[in-house]
XYZ file of C-alpha atoms in Angstrom:
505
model
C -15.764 -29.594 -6.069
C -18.029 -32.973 -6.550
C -21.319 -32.228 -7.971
C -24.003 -34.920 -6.875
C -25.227 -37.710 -8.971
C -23.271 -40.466 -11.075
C -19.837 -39.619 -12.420
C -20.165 -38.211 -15.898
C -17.679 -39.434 -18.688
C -15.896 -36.259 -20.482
C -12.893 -35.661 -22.644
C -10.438 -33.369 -23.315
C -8.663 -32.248 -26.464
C -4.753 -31.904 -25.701
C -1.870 -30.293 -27.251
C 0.578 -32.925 -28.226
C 2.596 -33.919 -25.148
C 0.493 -32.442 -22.494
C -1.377 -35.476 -22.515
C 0.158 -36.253 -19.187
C -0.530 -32.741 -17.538
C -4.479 -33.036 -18.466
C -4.789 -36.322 -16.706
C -3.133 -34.977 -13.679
C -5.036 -31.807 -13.318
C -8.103 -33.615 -14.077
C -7.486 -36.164 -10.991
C -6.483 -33.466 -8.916
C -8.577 -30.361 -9.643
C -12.082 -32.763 -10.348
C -11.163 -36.023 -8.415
C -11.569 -37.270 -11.964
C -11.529 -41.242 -11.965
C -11.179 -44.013 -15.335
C -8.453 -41.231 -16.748
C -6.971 -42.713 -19.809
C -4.647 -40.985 -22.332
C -4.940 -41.271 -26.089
C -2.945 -39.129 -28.636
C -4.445 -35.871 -28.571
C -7.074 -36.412 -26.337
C -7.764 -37.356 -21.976
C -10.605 -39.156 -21.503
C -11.914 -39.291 -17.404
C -15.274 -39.814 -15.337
C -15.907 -36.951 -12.847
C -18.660 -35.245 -10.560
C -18.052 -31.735 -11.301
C -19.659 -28.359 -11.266
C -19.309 -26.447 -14.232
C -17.218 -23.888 -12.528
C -14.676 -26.184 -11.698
C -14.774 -27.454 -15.475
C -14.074 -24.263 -16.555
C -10.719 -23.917 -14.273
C -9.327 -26.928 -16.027
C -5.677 -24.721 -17.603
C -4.000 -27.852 -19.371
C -6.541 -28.560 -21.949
C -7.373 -27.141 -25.306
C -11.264 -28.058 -24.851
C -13.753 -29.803 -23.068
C -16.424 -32.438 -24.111
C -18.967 -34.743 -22.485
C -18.412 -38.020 -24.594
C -21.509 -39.405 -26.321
C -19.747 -42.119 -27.796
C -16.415 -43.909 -28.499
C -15.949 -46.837 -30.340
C -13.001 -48.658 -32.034
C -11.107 -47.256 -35.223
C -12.709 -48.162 -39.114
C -9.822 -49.837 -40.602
C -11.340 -53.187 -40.979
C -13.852 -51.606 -43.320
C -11.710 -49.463 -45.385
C -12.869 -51.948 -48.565
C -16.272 -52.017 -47.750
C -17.521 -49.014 -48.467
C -20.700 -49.592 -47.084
C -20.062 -51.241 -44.109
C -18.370 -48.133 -43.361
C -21.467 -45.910 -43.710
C -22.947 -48.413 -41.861
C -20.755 -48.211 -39.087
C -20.661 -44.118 -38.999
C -24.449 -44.241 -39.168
C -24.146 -46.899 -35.720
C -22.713 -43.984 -34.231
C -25.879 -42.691 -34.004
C -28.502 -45.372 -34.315
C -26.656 -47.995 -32.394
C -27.201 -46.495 -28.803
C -29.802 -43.840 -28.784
C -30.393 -43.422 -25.164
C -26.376 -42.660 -24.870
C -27.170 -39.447 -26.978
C -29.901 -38.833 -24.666
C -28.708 -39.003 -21.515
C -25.534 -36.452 -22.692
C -27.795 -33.959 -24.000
C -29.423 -34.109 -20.665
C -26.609 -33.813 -18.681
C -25.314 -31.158 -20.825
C -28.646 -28.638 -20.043
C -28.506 -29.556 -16.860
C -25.014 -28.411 -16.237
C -26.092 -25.390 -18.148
C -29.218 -25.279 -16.341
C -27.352 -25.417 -12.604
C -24.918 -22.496 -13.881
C -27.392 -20.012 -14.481
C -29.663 -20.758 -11.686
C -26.809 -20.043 -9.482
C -25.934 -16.621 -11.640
C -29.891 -15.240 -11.110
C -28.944 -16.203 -7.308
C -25.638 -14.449 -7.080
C -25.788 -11.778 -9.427
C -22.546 -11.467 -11.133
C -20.501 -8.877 -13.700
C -21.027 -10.605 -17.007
C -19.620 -10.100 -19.573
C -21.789 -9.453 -23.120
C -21.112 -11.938 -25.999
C -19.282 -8.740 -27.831
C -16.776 -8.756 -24.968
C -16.341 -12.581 -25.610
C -16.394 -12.145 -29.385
C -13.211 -9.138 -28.647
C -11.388 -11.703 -26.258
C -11.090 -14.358 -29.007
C -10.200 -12.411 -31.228
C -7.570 -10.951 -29.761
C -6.103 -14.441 -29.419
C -6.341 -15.280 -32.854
C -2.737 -16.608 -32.725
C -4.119 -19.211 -30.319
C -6.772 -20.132 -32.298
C -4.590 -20.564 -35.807
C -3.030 -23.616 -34.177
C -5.613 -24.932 -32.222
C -6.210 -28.304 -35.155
C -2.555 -28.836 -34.370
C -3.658 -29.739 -30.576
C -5.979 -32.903 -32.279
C -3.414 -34.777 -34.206
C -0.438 -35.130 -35.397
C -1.968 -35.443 -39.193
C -5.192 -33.910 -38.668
C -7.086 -31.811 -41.558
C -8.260 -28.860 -40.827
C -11.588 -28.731 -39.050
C -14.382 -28.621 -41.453
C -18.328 -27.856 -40.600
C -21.182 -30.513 -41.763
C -23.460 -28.936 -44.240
C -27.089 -30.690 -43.530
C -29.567 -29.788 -46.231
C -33.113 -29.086 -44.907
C -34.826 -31.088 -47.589
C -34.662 -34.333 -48.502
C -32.226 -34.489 -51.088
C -29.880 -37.377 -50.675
C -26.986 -35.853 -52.894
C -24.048 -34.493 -51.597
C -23.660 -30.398 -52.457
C -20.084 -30.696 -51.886
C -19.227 -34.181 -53.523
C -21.976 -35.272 -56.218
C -22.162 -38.964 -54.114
C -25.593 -40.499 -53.517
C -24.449 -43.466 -51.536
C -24.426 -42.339 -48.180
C -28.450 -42.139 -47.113
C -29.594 -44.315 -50.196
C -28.511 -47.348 -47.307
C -29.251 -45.486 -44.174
C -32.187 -47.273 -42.538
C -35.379 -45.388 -41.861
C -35.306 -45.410 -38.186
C -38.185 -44.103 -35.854
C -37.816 -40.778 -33.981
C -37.875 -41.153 -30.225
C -40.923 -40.455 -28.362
C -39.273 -38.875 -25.566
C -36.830 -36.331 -27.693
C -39.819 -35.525 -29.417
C -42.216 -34.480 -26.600
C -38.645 -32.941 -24.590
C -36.619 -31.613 -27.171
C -38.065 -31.124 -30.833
C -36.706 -27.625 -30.595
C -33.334 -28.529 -30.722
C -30.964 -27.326 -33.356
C -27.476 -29.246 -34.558
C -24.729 -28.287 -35.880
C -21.694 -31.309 -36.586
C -18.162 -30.677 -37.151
C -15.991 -33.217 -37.920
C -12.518 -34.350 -38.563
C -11.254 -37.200 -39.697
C -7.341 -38.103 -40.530
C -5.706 -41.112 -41.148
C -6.969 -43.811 -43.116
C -10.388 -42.699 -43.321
C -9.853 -39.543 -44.211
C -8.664 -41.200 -47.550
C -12.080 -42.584 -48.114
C -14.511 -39.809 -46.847
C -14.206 -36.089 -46.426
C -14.786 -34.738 -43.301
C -17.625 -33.031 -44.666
C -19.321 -36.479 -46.083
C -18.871 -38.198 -42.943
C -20.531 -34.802 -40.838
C -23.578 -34.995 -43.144
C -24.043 -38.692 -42.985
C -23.841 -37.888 -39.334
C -26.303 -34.896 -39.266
C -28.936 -36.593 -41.692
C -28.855 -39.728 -39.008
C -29.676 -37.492 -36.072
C -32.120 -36.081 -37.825
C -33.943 -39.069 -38.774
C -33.541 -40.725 -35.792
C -34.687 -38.118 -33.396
C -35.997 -35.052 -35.676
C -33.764 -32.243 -34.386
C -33.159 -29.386 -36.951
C -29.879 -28.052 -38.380
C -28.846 -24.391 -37.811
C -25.228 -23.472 -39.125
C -25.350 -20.096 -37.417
C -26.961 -20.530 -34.115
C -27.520 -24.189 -32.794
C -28.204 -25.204 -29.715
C -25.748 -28.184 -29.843
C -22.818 -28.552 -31.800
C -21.758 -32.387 -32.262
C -18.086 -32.629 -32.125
C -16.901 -36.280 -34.318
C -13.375 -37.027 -34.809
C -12.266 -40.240 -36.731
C -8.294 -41.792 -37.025
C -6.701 -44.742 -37.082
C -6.901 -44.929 -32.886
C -10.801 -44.532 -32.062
C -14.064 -43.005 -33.366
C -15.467 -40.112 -31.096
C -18.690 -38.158 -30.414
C -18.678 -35.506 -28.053
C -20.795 -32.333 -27.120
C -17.955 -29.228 -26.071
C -19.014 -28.696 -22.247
C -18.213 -24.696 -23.428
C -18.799 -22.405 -26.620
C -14.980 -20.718 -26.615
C -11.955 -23.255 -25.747
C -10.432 -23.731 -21.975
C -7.342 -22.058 -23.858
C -8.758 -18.979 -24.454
C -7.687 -17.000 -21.560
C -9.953 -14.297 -20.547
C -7.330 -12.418 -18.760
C -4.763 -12.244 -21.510
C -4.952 -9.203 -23.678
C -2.388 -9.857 -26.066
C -1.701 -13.586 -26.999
C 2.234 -14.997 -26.700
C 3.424 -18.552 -25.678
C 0.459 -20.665 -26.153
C -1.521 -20.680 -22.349
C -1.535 -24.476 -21.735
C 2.154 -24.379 -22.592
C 3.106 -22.254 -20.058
C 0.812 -23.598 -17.105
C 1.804 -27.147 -17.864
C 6.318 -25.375 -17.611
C 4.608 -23.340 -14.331
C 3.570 -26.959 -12.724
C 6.651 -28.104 -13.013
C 8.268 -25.395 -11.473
C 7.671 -26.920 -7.770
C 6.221 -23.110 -6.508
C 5.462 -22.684 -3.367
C 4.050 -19.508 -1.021
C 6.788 -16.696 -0.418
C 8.844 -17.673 -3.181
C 10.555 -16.000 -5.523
C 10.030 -16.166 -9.478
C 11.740 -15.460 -12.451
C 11.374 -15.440 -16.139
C 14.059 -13.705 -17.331
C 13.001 -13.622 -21.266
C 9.265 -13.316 -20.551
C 7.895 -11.822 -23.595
C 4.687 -10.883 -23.380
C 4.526 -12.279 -19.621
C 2.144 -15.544 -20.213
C 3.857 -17.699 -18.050
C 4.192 -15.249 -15.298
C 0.168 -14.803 -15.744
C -0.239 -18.223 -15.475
C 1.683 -18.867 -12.323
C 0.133 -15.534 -10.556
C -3.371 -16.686 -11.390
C -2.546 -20.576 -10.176
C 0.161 -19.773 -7.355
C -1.043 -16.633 -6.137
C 1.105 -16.020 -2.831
C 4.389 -15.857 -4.504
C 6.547 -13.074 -5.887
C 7.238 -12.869 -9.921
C 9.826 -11.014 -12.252
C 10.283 -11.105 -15.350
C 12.891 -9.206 -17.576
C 13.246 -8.455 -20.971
C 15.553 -6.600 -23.156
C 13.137 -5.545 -25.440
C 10.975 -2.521 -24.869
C 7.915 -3.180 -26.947
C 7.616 -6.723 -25.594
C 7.737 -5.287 -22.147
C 4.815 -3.279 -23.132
C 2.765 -5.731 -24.439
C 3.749 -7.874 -20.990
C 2.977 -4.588 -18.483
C -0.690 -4.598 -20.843
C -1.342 -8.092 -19.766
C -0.242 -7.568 -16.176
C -2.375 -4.817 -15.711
C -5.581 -6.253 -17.611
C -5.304 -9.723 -14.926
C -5.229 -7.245 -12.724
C -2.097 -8.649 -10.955
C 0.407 -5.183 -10.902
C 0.721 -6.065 -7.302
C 2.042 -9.689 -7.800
C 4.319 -9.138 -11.181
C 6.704 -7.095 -11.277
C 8.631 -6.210 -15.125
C 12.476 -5.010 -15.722
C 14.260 -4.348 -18.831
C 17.425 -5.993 -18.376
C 19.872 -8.955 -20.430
C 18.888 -12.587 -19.862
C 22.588 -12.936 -19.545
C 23.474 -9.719 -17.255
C 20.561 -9.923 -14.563
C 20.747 -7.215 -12.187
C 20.006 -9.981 -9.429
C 22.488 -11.194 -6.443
C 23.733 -14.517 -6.823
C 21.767 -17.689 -5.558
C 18.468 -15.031 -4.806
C 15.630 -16.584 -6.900
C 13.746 -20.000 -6.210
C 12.180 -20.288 -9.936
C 13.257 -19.695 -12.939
C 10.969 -20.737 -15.398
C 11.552 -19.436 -19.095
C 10.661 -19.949 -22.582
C 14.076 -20.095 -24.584
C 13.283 -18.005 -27.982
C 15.690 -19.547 -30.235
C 14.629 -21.427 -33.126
C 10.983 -19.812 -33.160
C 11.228 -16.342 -32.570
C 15.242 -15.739 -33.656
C 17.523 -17.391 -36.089
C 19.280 -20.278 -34.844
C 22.462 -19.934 -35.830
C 23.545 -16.463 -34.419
C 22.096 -17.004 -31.412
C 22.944 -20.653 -30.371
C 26.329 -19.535 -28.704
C 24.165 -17.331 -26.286
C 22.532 -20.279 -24.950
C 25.752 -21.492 -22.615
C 25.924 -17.790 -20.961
C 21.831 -17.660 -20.515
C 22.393 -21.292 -18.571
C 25.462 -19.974 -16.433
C 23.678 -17.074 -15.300
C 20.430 -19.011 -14.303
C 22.790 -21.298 -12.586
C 23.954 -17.512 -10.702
C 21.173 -16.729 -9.714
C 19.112 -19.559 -8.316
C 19.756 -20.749 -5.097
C 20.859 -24.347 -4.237
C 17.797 -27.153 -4.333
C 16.350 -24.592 -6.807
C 14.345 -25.082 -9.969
C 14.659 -23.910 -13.791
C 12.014 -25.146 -16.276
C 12.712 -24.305 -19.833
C 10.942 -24.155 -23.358
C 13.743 -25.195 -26.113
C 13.116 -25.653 -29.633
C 14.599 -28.144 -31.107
C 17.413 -27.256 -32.448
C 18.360 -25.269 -29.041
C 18.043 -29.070 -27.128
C 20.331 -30.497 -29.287
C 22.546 -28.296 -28.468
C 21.864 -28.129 -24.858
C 21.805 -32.238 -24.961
C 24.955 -32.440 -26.636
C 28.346 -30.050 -27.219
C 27.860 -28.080 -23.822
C 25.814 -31.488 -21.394
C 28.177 -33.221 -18.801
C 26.790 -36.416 -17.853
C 26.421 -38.278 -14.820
C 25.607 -41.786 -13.645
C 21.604 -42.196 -13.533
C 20.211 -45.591 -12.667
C 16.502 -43.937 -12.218
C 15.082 -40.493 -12.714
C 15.859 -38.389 -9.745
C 13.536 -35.885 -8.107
C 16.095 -33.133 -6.400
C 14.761 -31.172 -3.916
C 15.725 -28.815 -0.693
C 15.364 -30.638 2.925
C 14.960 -27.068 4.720
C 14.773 -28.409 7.954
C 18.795 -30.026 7.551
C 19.315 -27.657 4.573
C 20.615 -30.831 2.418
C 20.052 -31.769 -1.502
C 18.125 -35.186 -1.414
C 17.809 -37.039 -5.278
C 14.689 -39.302 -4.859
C 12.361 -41.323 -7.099
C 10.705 -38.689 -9.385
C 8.198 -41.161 -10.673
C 6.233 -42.612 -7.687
C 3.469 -44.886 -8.266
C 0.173 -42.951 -7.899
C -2.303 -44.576 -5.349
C -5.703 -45.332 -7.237
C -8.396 -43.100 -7.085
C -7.149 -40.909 -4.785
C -7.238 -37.302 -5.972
C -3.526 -35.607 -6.277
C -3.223 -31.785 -5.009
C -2.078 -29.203 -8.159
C 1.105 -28.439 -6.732
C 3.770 -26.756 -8.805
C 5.511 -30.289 -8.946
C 6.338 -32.906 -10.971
C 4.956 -35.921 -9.741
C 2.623 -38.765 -11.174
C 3.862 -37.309 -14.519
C 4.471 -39.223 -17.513
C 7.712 -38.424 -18.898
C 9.958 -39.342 -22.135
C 12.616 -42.344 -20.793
C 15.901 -41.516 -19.493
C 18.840 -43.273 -20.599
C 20.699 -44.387 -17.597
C 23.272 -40.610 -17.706
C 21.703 -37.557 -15.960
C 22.666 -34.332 -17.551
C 24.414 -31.149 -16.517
C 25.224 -28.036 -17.147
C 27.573 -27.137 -14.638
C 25.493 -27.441 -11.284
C 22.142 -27.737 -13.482
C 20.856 -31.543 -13.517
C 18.325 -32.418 -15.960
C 15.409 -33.855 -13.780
C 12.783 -34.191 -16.205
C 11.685 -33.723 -20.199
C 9.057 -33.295 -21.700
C 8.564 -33.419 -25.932
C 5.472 -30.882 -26.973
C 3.822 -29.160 -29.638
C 4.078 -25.734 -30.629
C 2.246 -25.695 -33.899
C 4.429 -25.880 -36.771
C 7.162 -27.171 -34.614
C 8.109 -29.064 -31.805
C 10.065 -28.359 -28.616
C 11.207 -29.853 -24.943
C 10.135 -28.917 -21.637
C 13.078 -29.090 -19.398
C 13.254 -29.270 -15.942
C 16.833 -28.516 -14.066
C 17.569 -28.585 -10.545
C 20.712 -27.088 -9.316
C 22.693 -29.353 -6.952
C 25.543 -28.354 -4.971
C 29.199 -27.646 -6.610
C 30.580 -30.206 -4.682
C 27.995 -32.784 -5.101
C 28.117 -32.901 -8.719
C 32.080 -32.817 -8.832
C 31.634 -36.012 -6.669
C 29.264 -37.298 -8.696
C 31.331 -36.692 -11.909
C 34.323 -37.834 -10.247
C-alpha cells in the first residue's frame, strides 16, 4: 500500500455528509495521516501508489493540493487586494506548484512503467468516453458534491495574446496590477511543454465580486507569466482545479482524468455509487453472510458490497420487471452472476423464512422516485417485514428521504432511554445482544481496517432516547446529499423481543 518517499498532501471532493466516510477510508485503505474534514472536501497526507488511489469508493474526486490558504472576506472592499491575493496563489510559493507537478508525473510516470511491465487489457479512451457517458446521471449532480451553494463549474478562458481585457466581462483591472514576475529557470529547461487548463468555482461571498471565469483567467494569465506554460482548452496536460468560499481558498491538480465516482463496472447508473458504499460500510458484513436489498433497483448497492465484501452472499428483490433488468445488466457486466443473485418479489411479502438474512441494506424510494403521500403508509409494513426476516444482532441500513424520516422519526418511533449511542452487536460465542460505545476514540495514526462497520464515524448527535420500531433500534444516522434533495442514512439493529420490552418497560 505505502509508496516510498515523503507523505504527499491530497484532497478529496465529498458529497455532502460523507465527509466522515472519506476520512475513514482514507486512514484505512492509504494509512492516510493529518486527515481533516471541511464542508465538501477531506484533506489527508499519504504514501500511496496510484492503484490504491484509484480504489478510494467514498469520494467524488481526487486531488494533490498545491495550495490552501485562508478564505477572502477581509478583502471583499478592496478590490485589489483581492486580485492581489488570488494572484499570491500563484506567485506567493512557486516551488509548492513545482514540487506537485512533479509528484503528479511521477505518479503517472510509476503507473505506466509498471503497465509496459505487466501487460494489461486496457481499455481505449472510446471505452472510457462510453462509460461516462452512460453515467451521465452521476455526472449532472456531481457540483452538488462541492457545496452547498456552489455555481456551476465554469472553465477559465486564457487568451494566447496579450490582451489584458476580459472576453467574457469587458474588465481591465485584473493584469493591469499583476506584477511582472520572472519565469523559473528550472520549469523552463523541465517543463516548457506544458499545457493548462483552470477551472474554477467560487461561491459565497466572492462569488459576488468575481465570476468564476474572472478569477480562472487571473489565475491562468499568472501561471503563465510566472512560469511560461501554454493554455490548451481541449487537450492540456494539467488541468488546475481552484475553488474559493467563505471557508478556504484551494488549488489542486485531479490525481485522475474521470471522477473516483464513475464506476467502471456499472452499466446503467442508479443510486449515486459513493452513496451506496458509504450505506454498504455500515452494514457490519462479514464472510458467509447473507445480504439483502429488498428494493434494489438497478442493484448499485449490491455491486458495491460484492466488489468490497466479496465472500458473502447477496439478494436483492424487486417488484418491478424492467428495473430487474437493468439490475441483472449490471450484475452481469461486474461480472458477479455468481455472487448476486435477483428475485421479483414485494418488499413487503418476501418469499424468505423468518430471522434468515444478516443484512439488509436498502434504499427506501419514497419521496424521490414515488409520491409521498400514497406511499408513506407502506413504510410501517416494509419495516415489520425487515424486522421478519433478519435474524437477532442483525443489521438494516436504510436510505430515507426526508419526508419518509419524519415519518419513521415520529408517528410510528417508540423510544427508549439512551444515555450514549449504542453499538449492538451479536456475541456468537454466548449468542447474547451486547449495546456498547459506538463512538470509540480512534488511536492516532494508526491505520483502521475497511470493515463493513461503523466505527470512528462521525455521526449527527443523539438526543438522550434511542428509537424503535418494534425490535429495530436506531444505532446510527447519517444526514446526506442526493442532489436536489437531502436524505438520512439509517442504521437499525434488531435486539431481542424481550430486551426491548424491558427496556421500554
Amino acid at each position: 500500500m505505502a509508496a516510498a518517499g515523503r507523505p504527499v498532501r491530497y484532497f478529496c471532493t465529498a458529497g455532502r455528509g460523507l465527509e466522515p466516510f472519506v476520512a475513514r477510508e482514507a486512514r484505512a485503505r492509504l494509512g492516510a495521516a493529518q486527515v481533516e474534514q471541511a464542508q465538501g472536501k477531506v484533506f489527508f497526507s499519504a504514501r500511496a501508489r496510484l492503484r490504491d488511489l484509484r480504489a478510494l469508493r467514498a469520494a467524488e474526486r481526487l486531488f494533490l493540493l498545491v495550495r490552501r490558504r485562508p478564505p477572502l472576506l477581509l478583502f471583499l472592499l478592496l478590490l485589489g487586494r483581492m486580485v492581489h491575493e488570488i494572484q499570491q496563489l500563484v506567485i506567493e510559493e512557486p516551488s509548492s506548484w513545482l514540487e506537485t507537478v512533479s509528484r503528479w508525473k511521477n505518479l503517472h510516470d510509476d503507473e505506466i512503467k509498471k503497465e509496459n511491465l505487466v501487460p494489461q487489457k486496457r481499455r481505449s479512451e472510446e471505452e472510457i468516453n462510453i462509460t461516462a457517458k452512460k453515467q451521465k446521471k452521476e455526472k449532472l449532480i456531481e457540483a452538488d458534491s462541492e457545496e452547498h451553494q456552489m455555481e456551476e463549474q465554469k472553465k477559465c478562458v486564457v487568451p494566447e495574446g496579450n490582451n489584458n481585457e476580459d472576453s467574457l466581462t469587458g474588465r481591465k483591472i485584473f493584469l493591469e496590477d499583476a506584477p511582472e514576475t520572472s519565469k523559473d529557470k528550472s520549469v523552463e529547461s523541465n517543463n516548457h511543454s506544458f499545457t493548462f487548463r483552470v477551472s474554477c468555482r467560487c461561491s459565497g461571498a466572492v462569488s459576488k465580486v468575481f465570476t468564476s471565469q474572472e478569477v480562472g483567467r487571473m489565475i491562468g494569465v499568472t501561471l503563465l507569466k510566472q512560469f511560461g506554460w501554454k493554455a490548451d482548452l481541449r487537450n492540456p496536460d494539467l488541468e488546475i482545479f481552484v475553488h474559493l468560499n467563505d471557508e478556504y481558498s484551494v488549488v489542486g491538480i485531479p490525481v485522475f482524468r474521470l471522477p473516483l465516482s464513475n464506476r467502471e463496472y456499472i452499466k446503467t447508473a442508479g443510486l449515486r455509487s459513493t452513496i451506496a458504499w458509504a450505506m454498504a460500510s455500515l452494514a457490519e458484513i462479514s464472510a458467509g453472510a447473507f445480504v439483502l436489498d429488498p428494493m434494489c433497483g438497478l442493484g448499485t448497492i449490491l455491486l458495491e458490497a460484492a466488489k468490497e465484501w466479496p465472500n458473502v452472499h447477496y439478494l436483492g428483490t424487486d417488484i418491478s420487471d424492467s428495473q430487474l433488468q437493468g439490475a441483472c445488466k449490471n450484475v452481469k457486466a461486474a461480472d458477479l452472476m455468481d455472487k448476486i443473485e435477483l428475485l421479483k418479489a414485494s418488499v413487503i411479502a418476501l418469499p424468505l423464512p423468518s430471522e434468515s438474512i444478516d443484512v439488509v441494506i436498502s434504499d427506501v424510494p419514497f419521496g424521490k422516485k414515488f409520491t409521498i403521500t400514497k406511499d408513506i403508509k407502506l413504510v410501517p409494513d416494509i419495516l415489520r417485514e425487515m424486522e421478519r426476516v433478519l435474524h437477532v444482532g442483525g443489521t438494516v441500513v436504510l436510505l430515507l428521504s426526508q419526508d419518509p424520516h419524519k415519518y419513521v422519526d415520529g408517528p410510528i418511533a417508540n423510544y427508549v432511554e439512551n444515555d450514549a449511542s449504542v453499538n449492538i452487536t451479536t456475541d456468537d460465542t454466548n449468542k447474547t445482544v451486547i449495546a456498547t460505545d459506538s463512538n470509540p476514540r480512534e488511536e492516532n495514526g494508526n491505520p483502521q481496517s475497511i470493515s463493513s462497520s461503523n466505527k470512528n464515524m462521525e455521526r449527527e448527535p443523539h438526543n438522550d432516547k434511542m428509537k424503535c420500531f418494534g425490535s429495530l433500534v436506531l444505532v446510527d444516522s447519517h444526514g446526506v446529499s442526493l442532489g436536489k434533495t437531502n436524505a438520512f442514512i439509517c442504521k437499525y439493529k434488531k435486539m431481542p423481543t424481550s430486551g426491548v420490552n424491558s427496556i421500554l418497560k
